[in-house]
mmCIF file of C-alpha atoms in Angstrom:
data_model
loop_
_atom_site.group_PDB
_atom_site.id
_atom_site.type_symbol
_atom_site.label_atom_id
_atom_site.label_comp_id
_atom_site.label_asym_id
_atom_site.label_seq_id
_atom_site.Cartn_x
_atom_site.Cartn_y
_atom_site.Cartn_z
ATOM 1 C CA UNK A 1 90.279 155.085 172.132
ATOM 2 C CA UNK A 2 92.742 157.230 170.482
ATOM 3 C CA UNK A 3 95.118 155.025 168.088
ATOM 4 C CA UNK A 4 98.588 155.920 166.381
ATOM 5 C CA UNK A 5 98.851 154.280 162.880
ATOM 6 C CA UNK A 6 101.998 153.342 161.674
ATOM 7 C CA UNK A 7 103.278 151.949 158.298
ATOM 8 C CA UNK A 8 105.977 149.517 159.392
ATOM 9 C CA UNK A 9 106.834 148.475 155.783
ATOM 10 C CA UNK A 10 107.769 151.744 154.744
ATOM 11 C CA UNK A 11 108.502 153.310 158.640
ATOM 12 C CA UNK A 12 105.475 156.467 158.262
ATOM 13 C CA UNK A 13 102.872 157.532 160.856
ATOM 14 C CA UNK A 14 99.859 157.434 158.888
ATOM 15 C CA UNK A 15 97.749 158.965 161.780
ATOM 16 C CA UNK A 16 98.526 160.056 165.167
ATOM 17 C CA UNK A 17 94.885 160.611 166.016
ATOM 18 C CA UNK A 18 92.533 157.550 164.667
ATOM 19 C CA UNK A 19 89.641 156.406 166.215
ATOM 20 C CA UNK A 20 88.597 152.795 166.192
ATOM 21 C CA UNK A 21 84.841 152.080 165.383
ATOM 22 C CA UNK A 22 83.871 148.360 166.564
ATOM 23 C CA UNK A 23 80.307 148.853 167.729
ATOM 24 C CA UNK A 24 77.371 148.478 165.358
ATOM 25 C CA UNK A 25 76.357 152.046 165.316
ATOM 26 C CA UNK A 26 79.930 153.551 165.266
ATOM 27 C CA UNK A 27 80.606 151.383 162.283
ATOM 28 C CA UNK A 28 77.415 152.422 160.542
ATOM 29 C CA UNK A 29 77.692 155.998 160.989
ATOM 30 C CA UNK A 30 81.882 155.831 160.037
ATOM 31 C CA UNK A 31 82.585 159.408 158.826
ATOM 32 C CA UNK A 32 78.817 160.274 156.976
ATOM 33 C CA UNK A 33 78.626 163.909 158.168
ATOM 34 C CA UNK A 34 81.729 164.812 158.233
ATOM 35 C CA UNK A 35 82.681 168.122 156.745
ATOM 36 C CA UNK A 36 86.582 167.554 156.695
ATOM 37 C CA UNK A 37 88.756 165.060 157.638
ATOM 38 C CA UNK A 38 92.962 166.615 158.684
ATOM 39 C CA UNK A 39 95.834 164.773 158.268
ATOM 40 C CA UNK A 40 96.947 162.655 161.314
ATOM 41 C CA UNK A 41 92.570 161.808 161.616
ATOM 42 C CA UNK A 42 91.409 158.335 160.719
ATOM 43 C CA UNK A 43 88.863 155.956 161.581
ATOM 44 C CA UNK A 44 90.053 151.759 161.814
ATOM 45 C CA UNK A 45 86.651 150.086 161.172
ATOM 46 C CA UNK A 46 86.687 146.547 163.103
ATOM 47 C CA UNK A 47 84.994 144.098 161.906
ATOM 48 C CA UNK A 48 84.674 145.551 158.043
ATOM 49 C CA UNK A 49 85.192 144.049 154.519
ATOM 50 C CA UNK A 50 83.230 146.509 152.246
ATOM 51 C CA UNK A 51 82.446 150.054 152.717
ATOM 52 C CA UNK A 52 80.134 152.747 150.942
ATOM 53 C CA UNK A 53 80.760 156.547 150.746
ATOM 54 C CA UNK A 54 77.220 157.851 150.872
ATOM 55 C CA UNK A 55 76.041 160.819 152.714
ATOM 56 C CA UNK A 56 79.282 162.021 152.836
ATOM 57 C CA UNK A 57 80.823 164.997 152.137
ATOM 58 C CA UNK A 58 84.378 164.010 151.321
ATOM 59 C CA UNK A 59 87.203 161.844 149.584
ATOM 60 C CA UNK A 60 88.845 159.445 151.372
ATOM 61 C CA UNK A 61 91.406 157.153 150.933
ATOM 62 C CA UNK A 62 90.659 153.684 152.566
ATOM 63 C CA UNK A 63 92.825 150.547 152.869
ATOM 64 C CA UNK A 64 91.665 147.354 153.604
ATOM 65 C CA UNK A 65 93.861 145.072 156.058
ATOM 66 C CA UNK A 66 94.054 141.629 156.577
ATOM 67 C CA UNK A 67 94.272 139.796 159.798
ATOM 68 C CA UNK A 68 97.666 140.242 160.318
ATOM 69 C CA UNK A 69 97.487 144.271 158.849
ATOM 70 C CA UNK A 70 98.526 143.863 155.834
ATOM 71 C CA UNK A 71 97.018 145.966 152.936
ATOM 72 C CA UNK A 72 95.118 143.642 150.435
ATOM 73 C CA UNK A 73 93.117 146.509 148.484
ATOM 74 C CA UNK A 74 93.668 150.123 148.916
ATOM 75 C CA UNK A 75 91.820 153.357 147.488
ATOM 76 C CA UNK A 76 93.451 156.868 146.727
ATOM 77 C CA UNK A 77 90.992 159.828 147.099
ATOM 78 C CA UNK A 78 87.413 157.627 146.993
ATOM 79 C CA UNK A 79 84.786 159.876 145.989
ATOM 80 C CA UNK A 80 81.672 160.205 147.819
ATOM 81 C CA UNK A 81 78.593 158.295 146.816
ATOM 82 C CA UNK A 82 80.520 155.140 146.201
ATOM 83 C CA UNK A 83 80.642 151.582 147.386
ATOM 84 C CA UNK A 84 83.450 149.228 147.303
ATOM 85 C CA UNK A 85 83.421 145.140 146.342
ATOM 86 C CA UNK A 86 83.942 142.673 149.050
ATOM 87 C CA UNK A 87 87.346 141.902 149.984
ATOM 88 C CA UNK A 88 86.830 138.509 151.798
ATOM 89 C CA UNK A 89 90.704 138.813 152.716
ATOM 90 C CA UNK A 90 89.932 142.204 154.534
ATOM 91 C CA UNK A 91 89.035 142.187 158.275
ATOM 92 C CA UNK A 92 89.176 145.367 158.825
ATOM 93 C CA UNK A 93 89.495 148.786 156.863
ATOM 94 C CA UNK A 94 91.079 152.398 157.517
ATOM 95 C CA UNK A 95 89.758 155.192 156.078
ATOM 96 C CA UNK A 96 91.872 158.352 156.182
ATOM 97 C CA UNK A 97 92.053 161.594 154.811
ATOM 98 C CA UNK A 98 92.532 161.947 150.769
ATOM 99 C CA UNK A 99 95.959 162.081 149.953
ATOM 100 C CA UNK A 100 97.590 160.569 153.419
ATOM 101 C CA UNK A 101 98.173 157.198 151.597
ATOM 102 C CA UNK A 102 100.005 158.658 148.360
ATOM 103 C CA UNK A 103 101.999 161.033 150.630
ATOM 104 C CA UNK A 104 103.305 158.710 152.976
ATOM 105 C CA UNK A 105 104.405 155.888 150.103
ATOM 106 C CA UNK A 106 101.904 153.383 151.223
ATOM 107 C CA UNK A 107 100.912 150.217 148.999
ATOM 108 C CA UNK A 108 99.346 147.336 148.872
ATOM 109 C CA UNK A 109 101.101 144.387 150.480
ATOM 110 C CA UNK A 110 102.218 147.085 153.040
ATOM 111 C CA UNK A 111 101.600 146.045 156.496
ATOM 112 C CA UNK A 112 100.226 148.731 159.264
ATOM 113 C CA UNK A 113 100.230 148.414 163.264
ATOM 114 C CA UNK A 114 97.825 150.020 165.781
ATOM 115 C CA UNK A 115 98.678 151.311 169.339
ATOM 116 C CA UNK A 116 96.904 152.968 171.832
ATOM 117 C CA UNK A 117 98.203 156.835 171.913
ATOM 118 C CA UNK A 118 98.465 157.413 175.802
#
């Protein structure tokens, strides 16, 4: 399912073309392999509270949303090879490309919706 991401705090599409990875192996596998990730790409990770950036090939910039989609941690430009803490408030996490987050204003305590793009 194709998803549009909108910040609603600060009124910006984040992404117009996110994917949403619930299933064991889609979670597992995230974005490892990519080569490139364009602006208007993301990937909403469902259940997640942590994430790691190994085996892949580029920096992302991930925030991690709470149960209503608010941002409770956030990460500009994550290298790869990394790993992140726990964020027991997180139940979820979007990764997007590096750069989307600082472009678009977005913060912590910002609060991001989902919808289907049909």
């Amino acid at each position: 399912m194709r998803l549009k991401v909108n910040n609603v705090t600060r009124q910006r599409l984040l992404a117009d073309r996110a994917e949403r990875a619930e299933s064991f192996a889609d979670r597992f596998v995230g974005l490892m392999g990519r080569k490139s990730l364009a602006f208007g790409e993301g990937l909403h990770i469902v259940p997640c509270n942590s994430i790691h950036t190994f085996f892949m090939r580029i920096p992302i910039d991930v925030a991690f949303l709470d149960r209503e989609g608010m941002i409770v941690k956030q990460f500009v430009a994550l290298p790869p090879w990394r790993a992140t803490s726990v964020y027991f408030q997180a139940k979820s996490v979007l990764e997007l490309p590096a750069g989307a987050l600082q472009a678009s204003g977005t913060q912590e305590g910002d609060r991001l919706v989902f919808e289907p793009v049909v």
